[in-house]
mmCIF file of C-alpha atoms in Angstrom:
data_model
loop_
_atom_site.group_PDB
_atom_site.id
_atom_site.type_symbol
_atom_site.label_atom_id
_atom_site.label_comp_id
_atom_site.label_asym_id
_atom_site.label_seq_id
_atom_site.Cartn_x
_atom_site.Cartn_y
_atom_site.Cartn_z
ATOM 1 C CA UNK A 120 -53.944 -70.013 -21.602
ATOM 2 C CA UNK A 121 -51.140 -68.307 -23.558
ATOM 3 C CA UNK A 122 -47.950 -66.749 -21.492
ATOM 4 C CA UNK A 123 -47.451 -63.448 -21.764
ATOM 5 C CA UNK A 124 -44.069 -62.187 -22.823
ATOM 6 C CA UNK A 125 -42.201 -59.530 -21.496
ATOM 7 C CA UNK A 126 -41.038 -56.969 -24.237
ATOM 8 C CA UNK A 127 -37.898 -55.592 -23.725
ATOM 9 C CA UNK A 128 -38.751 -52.178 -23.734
ATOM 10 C CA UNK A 129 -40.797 -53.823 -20.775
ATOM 11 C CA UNK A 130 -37.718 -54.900 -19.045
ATOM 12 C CA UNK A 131 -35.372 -51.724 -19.485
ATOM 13 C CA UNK A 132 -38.183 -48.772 -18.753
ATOM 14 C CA UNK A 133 -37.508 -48.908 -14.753
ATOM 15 C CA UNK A 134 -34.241 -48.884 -14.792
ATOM 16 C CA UNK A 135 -33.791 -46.085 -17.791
ATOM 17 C CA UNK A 136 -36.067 -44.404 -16.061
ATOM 18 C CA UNK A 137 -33.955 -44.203 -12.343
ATOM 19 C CA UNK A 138 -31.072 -43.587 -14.168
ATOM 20 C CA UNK A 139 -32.643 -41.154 -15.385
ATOM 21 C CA UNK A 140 -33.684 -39.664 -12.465
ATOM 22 C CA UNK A 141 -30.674 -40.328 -10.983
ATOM 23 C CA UNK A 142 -28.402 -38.346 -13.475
ATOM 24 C CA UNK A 143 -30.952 -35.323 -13.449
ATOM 25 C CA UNK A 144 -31.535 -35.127 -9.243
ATOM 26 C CA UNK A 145 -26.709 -35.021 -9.862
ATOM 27 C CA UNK A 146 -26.978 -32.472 -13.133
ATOM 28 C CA UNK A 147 -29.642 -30.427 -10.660
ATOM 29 C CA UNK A 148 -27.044 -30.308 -7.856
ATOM 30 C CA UNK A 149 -24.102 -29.575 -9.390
ATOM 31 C CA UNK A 150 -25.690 -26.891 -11.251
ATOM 32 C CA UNK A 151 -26.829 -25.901 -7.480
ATOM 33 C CA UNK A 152 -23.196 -26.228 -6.496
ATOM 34 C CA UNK A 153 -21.875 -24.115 -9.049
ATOM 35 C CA UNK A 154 -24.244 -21.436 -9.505
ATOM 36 C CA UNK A 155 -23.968 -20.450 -5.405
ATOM 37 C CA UNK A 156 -20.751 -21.991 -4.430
ATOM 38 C CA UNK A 157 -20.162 -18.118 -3.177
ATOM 39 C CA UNK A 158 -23.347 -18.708 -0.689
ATOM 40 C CA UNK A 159 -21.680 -22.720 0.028
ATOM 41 C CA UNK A 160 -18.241 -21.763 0.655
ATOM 42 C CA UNK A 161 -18.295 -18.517 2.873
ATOM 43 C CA UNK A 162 -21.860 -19.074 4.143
ATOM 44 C CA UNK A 163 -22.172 -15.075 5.514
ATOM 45 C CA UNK A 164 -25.595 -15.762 7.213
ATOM 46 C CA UNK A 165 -25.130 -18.694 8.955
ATOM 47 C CA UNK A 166 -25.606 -19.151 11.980
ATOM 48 C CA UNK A 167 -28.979 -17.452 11.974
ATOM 49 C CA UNK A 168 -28.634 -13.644 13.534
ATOM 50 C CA UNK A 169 -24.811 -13.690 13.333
ATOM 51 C CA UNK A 170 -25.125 -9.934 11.313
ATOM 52 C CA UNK A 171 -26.589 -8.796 14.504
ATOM 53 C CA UNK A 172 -23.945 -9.553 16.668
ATOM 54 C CA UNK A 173 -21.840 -7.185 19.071
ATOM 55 C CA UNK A 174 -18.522 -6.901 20.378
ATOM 56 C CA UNK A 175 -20.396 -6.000 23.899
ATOM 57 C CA UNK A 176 -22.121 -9.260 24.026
ATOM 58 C CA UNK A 177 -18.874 -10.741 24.446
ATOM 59 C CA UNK A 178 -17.158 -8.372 26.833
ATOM 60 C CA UNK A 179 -16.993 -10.148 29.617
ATOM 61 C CA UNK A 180 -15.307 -13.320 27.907
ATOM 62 C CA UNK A 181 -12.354 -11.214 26.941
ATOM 63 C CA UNK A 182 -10.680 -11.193 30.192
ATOM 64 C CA UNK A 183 -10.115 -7.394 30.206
ATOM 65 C CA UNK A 184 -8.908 -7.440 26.829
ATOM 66 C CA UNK A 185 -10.285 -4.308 25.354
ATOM 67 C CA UNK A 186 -11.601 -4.603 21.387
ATOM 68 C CA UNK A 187 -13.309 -1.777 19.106
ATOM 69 C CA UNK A 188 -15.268 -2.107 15.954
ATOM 70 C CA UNK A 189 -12.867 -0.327 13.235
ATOM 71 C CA UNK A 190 -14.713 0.796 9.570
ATOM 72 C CA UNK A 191 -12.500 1.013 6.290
ATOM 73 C CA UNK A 192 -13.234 0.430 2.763
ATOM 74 C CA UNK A 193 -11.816 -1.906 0.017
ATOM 75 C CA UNK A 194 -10.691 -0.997 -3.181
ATOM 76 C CA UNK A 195 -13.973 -1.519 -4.869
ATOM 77 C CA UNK A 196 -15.514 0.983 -2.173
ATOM 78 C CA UNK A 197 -17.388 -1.564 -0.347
ATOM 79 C CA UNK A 198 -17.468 -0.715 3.445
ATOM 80 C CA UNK A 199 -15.667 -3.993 5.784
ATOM 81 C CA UNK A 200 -15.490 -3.829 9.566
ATOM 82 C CA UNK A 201 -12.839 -4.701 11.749
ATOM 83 C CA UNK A 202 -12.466 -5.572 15.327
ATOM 84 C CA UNK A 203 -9.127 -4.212 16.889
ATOM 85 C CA UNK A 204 -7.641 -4.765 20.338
ATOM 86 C CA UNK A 205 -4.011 -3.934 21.329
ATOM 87 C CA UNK A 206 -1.819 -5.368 24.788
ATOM 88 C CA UNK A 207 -0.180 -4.191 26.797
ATOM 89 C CA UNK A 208 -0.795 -0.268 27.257
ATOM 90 C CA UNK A 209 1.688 1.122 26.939
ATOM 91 C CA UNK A 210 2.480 4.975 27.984
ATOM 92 C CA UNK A 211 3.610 7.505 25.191
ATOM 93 C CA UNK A 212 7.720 7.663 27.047
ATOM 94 C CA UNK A 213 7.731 3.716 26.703
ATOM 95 C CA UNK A 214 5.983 3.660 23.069
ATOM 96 C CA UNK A 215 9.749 5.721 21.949
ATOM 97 C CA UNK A 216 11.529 2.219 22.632
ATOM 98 C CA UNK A 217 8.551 -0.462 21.927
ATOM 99 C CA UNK A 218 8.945 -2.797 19.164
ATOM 100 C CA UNK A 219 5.618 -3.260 17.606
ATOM 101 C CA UNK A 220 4.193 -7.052 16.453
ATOM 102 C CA UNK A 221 1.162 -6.630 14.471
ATOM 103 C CA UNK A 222 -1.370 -9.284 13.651
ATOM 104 C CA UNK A 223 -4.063 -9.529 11.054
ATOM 105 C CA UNK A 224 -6.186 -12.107 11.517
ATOM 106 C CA UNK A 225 -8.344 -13.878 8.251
ATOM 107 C CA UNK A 226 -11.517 -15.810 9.791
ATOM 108 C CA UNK A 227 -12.835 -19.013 8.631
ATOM 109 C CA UNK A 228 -16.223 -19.329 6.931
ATOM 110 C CA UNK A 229 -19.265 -18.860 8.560
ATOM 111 C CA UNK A 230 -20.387 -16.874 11.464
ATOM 112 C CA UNK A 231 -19.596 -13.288 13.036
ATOM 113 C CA UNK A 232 -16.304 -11.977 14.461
ATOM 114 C CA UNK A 233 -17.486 -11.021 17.896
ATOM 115 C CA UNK A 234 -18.197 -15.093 18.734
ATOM 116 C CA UNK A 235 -14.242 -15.501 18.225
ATOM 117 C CA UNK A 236 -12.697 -12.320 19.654
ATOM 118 C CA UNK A 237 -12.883 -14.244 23.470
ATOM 119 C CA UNK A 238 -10.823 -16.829 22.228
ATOM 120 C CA UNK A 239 -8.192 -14.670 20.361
ATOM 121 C CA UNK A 240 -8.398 -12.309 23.715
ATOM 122 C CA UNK A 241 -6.920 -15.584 25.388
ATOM 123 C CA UNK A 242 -3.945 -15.397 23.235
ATOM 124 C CA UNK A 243 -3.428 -11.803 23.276
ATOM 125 C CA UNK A 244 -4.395 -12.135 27.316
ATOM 126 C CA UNK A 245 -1.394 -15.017 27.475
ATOM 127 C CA UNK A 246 1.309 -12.358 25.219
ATOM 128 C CA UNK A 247 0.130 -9.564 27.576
ATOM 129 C CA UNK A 248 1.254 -11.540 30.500
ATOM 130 C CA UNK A 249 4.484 -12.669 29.396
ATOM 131 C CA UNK A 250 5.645 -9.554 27.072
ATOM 132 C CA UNK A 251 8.559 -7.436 28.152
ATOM 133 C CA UNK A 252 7.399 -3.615 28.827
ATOM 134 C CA UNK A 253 9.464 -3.177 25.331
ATOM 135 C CA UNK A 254 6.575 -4.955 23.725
ATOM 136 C CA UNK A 255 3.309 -4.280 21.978
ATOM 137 C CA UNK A 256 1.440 -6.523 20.340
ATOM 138 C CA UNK A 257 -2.118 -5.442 18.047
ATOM 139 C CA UNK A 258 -4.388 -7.852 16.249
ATOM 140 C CA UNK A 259 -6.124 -6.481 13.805
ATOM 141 C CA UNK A 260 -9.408 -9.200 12.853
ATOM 142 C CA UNK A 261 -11.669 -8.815 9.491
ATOM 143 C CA UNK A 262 -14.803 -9.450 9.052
ATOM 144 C CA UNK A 263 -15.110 -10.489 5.298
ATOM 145 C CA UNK A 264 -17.579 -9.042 3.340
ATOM 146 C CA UNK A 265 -21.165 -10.000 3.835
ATOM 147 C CA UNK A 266 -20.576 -11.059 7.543
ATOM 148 C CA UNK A 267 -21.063 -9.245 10.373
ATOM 149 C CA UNK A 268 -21.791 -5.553 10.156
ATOM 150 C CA UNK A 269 -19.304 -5.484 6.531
ATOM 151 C CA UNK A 270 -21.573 -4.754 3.341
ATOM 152 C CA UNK A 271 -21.465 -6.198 0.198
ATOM 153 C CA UNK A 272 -21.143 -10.216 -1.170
ATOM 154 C CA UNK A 273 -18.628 -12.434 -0.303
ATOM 155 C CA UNK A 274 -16.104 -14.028 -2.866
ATOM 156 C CA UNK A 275 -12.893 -14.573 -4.068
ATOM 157 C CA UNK A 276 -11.895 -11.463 -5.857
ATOM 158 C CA UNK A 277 -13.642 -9.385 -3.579
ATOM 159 C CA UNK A 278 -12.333 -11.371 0.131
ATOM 160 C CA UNK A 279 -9.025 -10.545 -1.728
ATOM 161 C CA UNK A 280 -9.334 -6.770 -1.651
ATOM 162 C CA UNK A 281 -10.789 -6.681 1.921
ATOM 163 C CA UNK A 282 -7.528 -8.645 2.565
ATOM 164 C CA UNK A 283 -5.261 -6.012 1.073
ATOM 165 C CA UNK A 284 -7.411 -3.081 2.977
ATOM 166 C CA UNK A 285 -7.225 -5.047 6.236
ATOM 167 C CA UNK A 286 -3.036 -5.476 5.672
ATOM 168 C CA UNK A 287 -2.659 -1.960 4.549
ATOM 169 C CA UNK A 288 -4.522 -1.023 7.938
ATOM 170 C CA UNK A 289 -3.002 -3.044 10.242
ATOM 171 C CA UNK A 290 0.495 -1.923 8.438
ATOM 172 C CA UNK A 291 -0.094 1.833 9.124
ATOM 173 C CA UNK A 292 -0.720 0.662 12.825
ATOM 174 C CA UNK A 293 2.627 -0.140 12.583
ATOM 175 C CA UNK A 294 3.979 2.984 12.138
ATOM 176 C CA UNK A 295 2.480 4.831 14.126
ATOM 177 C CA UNK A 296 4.856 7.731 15.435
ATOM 178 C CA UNK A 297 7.509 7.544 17.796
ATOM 179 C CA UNK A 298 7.706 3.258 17.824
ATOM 180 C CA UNK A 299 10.608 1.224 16.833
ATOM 181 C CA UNK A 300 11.314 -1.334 14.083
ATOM 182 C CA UNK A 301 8.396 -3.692 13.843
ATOM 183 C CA UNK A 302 6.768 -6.633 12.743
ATOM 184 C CA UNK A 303 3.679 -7.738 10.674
ATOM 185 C CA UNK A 304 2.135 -11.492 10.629
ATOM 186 C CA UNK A 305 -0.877 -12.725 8.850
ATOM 187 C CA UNK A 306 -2.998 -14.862 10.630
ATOM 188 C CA UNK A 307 -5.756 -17.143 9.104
ATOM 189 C CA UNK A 308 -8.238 -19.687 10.527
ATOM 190 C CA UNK A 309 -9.560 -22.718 7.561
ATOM 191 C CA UNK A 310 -10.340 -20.896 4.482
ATOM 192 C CA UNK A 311 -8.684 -17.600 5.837
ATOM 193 C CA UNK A 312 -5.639 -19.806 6.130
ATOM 194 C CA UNK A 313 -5.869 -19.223 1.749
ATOM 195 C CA UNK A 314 -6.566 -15.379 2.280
ATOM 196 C CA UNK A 315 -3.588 -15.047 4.363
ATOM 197 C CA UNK A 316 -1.156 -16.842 2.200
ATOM 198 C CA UNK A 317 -2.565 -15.240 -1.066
ATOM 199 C CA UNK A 318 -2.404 -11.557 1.100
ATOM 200 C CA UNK A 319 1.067 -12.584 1.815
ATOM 201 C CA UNK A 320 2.067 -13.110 -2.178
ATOM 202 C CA UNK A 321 0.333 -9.795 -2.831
ATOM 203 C CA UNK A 322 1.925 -7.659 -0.324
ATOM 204 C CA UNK A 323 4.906 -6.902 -2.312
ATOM 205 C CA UNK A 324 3.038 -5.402 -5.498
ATOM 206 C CA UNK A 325 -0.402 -4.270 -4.102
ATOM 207 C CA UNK A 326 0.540 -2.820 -0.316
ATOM 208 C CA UNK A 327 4.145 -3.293 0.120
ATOM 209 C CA UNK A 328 4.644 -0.600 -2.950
ATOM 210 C CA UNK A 329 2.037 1.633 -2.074
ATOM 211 C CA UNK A 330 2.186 2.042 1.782
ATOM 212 C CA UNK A 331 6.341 1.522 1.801
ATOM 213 C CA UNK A 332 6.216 -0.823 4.276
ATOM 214 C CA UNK A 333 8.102 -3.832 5.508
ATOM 215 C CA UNK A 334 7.420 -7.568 4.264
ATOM 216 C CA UNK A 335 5.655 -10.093 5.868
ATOM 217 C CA UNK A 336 7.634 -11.611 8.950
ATOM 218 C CA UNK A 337 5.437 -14.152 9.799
ATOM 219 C CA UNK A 338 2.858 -16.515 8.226
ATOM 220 C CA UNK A 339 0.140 -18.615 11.069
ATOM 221 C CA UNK A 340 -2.145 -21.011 9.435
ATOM 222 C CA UNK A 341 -5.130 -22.747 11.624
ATOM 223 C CA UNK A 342 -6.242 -25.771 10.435
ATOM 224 C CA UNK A 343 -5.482 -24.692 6.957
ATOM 225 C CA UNK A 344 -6.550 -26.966 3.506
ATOM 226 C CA UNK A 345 -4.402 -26.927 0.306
ATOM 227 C CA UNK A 346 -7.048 -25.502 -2.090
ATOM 228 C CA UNK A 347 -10.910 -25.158 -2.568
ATOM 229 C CA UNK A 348 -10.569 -27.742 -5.478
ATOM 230 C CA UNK A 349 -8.515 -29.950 -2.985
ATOM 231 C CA UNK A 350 -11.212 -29.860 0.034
ATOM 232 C CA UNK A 351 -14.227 -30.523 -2.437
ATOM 233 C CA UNK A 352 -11.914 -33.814 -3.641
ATOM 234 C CA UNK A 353 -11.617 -34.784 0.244
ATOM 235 C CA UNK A 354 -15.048 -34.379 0.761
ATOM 236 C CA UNK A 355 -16.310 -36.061 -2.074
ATOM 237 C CA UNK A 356 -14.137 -38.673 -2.081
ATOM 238 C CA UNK A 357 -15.766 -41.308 -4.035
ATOM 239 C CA UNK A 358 -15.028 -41.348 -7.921
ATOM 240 C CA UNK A 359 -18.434 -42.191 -9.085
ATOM 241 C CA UNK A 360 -19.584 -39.057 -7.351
ATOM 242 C CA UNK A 361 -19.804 -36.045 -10.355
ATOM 243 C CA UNK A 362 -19.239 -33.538 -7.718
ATOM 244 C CA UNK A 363 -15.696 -34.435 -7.295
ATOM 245 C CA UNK A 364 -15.020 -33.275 -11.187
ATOM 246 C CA UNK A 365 -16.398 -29.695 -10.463
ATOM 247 C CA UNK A 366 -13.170 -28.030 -10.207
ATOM 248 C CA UNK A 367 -13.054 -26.487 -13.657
ATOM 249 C CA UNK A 368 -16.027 -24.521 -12.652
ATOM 250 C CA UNK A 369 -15.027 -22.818 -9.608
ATOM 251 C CA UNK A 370 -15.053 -19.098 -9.160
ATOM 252 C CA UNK A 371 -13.297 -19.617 -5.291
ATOM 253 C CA UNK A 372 -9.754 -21.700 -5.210
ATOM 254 C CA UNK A 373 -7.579 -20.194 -2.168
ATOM 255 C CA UNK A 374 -4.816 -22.269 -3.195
ATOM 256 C CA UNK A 375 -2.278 -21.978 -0.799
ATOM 257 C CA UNK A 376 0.446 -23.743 -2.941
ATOM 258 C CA UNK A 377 0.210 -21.324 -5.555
ATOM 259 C CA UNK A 378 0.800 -18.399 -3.002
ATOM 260 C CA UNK A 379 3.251 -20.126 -1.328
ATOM 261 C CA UNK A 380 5.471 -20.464 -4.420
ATOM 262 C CA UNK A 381 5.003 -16.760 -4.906
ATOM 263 C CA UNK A 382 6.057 -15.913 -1.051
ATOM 264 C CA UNK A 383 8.783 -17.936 -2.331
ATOM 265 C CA UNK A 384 10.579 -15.465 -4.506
ATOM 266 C CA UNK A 385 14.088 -15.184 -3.530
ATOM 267 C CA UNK A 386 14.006 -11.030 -3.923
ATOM 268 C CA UNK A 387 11.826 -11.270 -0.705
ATOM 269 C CA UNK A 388 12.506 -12.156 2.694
ATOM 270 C CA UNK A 389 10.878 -15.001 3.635
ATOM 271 C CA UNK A 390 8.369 -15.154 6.118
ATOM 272 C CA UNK A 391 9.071 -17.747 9.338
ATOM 273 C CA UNK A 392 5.600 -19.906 8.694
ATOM 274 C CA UNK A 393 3.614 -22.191 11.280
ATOM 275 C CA UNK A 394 0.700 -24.552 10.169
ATOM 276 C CA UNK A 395 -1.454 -25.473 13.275
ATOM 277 C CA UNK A 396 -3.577 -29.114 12.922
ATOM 278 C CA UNK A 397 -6.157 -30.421 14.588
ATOM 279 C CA UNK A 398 -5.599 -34.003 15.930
ATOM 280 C CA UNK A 399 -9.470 -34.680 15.524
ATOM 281 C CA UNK A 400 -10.140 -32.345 12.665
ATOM 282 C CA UNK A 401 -13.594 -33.121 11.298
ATOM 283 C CA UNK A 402 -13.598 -31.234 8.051
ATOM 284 C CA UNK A 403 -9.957 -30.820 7.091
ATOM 285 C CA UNK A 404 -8.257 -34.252 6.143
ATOM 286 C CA UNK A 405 -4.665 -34.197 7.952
ATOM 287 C CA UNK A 406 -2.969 -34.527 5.089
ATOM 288 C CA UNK A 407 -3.747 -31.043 3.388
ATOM 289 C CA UNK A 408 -1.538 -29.777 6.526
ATOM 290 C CA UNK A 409 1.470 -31.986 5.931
ATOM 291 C CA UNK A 410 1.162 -30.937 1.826
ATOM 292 C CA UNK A 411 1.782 -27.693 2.821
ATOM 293 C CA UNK A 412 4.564 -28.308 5.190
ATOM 294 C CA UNK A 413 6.198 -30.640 2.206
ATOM 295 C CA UNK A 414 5.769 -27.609 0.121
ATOM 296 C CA UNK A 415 7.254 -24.899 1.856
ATOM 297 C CA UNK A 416 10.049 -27.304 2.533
ATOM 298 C CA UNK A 417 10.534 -27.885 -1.309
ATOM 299 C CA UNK A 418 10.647 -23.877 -1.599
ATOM 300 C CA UNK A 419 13.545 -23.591 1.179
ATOM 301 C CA UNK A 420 10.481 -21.491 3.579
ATOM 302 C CA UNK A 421 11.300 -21.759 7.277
ATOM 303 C CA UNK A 422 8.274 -23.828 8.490
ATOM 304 C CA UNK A 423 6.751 -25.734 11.418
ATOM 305 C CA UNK A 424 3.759 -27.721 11.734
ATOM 306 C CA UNK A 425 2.212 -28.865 15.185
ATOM 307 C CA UNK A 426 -0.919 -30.875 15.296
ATOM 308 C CA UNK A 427 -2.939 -30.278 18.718
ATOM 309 C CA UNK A 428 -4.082 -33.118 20.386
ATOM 310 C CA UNK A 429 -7.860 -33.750 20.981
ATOM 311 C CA UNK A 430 -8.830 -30.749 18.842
ATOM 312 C CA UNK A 431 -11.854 -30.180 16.419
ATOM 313 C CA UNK A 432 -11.687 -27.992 13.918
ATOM 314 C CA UNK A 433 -12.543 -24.615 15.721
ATOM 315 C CA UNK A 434 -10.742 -25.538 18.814
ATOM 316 C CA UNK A 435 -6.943 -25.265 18.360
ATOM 317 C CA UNK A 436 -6.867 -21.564 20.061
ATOM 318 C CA UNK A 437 -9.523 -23.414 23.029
ATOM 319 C CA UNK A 438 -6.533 -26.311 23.587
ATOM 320 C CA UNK A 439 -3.919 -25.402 26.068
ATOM 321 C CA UNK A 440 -1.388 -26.870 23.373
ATOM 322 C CA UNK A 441 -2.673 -24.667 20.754
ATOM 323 C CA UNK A 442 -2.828 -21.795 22.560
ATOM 324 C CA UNK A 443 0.694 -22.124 23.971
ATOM 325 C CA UNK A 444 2.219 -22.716 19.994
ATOM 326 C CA UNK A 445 0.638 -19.895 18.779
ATOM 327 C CA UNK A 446 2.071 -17.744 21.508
ATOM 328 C CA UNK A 447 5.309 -19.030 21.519
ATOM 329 C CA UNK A 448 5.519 -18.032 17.706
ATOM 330 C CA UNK A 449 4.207 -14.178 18.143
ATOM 331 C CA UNK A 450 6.667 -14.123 21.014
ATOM 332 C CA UNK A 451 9.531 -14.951 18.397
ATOM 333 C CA UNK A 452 9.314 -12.049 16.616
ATOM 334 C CA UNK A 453 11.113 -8.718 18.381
#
């Protein structure tokens, strides 16, 4: 009986054809990746129910710490929210001689503002109990666009204007009649780390000009990355991996670098800067952290990086350590 031969289009169709399955199921997802990195990066509806939320769900968590839902609008006219709290009270004869700290706080991706505000209650609970009656501090939190009870769609043009509103606000709370000489510090948590560096570049041209107010004093970045192109290299980390070689398509980059070089400029006055790590950070590779201390080093910035021990990701305000640096910092300022 005569042996059959094997053809060689015999031999190559199975493996043409899971390459070619292969390169389509990558072209599909990077296509995915692209077309709603807005939905991948900020993620506005997750967890389920978060735009239902409440400040009054959380009450009780805040340790008396008192917070209100605040409404203003962007430049573009889209409608953000705000949760404000201020400590200590303070009476209208002592507000004459209070110097005035003021925080704006950038959250990270994902989720509703009222599941953080008992955590950031702890710090303002641990200023209240250590600031001198000549003291007032407000935090001032925004809820990007798209999450929580703020309208519209999140992304990186339009995060940028709810930053500038939310600075703006918090700057007019610092001049508010009758107070003394005060102080204004951006505050941001992963990805808000990148809003409030690139709020803090802006602030001389888009608020700093139009409201008249003082520069930023101070600069506090949680568990903060370099870029958006720099995290999608750490998390796809293997070079066969097309993902990796997206960053000529992104619409979202939050490079801190870039903003930092701006802060930079030596006809403003530098902001004192502290980057917070987590020791057991499980999306943000340690060395994004220590790039941007090198960085602001190399531009002559007055910075300080801690890394908290035993800390995830979210947990650096939880950590006694955390907690403690972050306070010690807002306490710097007079």
């Amino acid at each position: 009986m005569p042996r059959r031969r094997l053809s060689v289009s015999t031999i190559l169709t199975p493996p043409l054809v899971f390459t070619g399955l292969l390169v389509s199921l990558w072209t599909y997802k990077c296509l995915i990746m692209v077309i709603f990195q807005n939905k991948i990066i900020y993620m506005p509806s997750v967890p389920p129910f978060s735009r239902s939320e409440r400040i009054e769900d959380y009450a009780n968590q805040c340790g008396g710490i008192t917070w209100k839902e605040e409404r203003i609008m962007a430049a573009d006219g889209v409608e953000i929210a705000l949760a404000v709290a201020s400590v200590p009270g303070i009476n209208e004869e002592m507000r004459k001689e209070a110097s005035h700290v003021a925080i704006a706080y950038f959250q990270g991706n994902g989720g509703a503002l009222p599941p953080r505000i008992p955590s950031l209650s702890m710090v303002l609970k641990a200023l209240q109990r250590e600031a001198s009656p000549s003291k007032r501090y407000t935090l001032v939190a925004l809820s990007d666009r798209g999450s929580w009870t703020s309208r519209g769609r999140p992304s990186e043009r339009g995060i940028r204007l709810d930053a500038a509103a939310a600075v703006s606000y918090t700057m007019r709370k610092l001049r508010e009649p009758n107070e003394q000489p005060s102080r204004l510090v951006l505050w941001g948590q992963s990805i808000g780390a990148g809003v409030a560096t690139s709020a803090a570049a802006a602030l001389p041209t888009s608020v700093q000009e139009k409201d008249g107010g003082s520069p930023v004093s101070g600069l506090l970045l949680e568990t903060p990355f370099v870029s958006v192109r720099a995290m999608l290299m750490a998390i796809y980390p293997q070079k066969w991996l097309p993902y990796r070689y997206l960053g000529p398509f992104l619409r979202n980059h939050w490079d801190s670098r870039v903003a930092l070089r701006t802060i930079a400029n030596p006809r403003t006055r530098w902001p004192k800067t502290l980057i917070l790590q987590a020791a057991n950070d499980e999306l943000v590779p340690s060395s994004q952290g220590l790039e941007l201390e090198e960085t602001s080093q190399e531009l002559g910035l007055d910075v300080k990086r801690i890394v908290v021990s035993n800390a995830l990701h979210n947990e650096v305000t939880v950590k006694s350590q955390g907690r403690r640096a972050i306070v010690d910092f807002l306490n710097g300022f007079s």
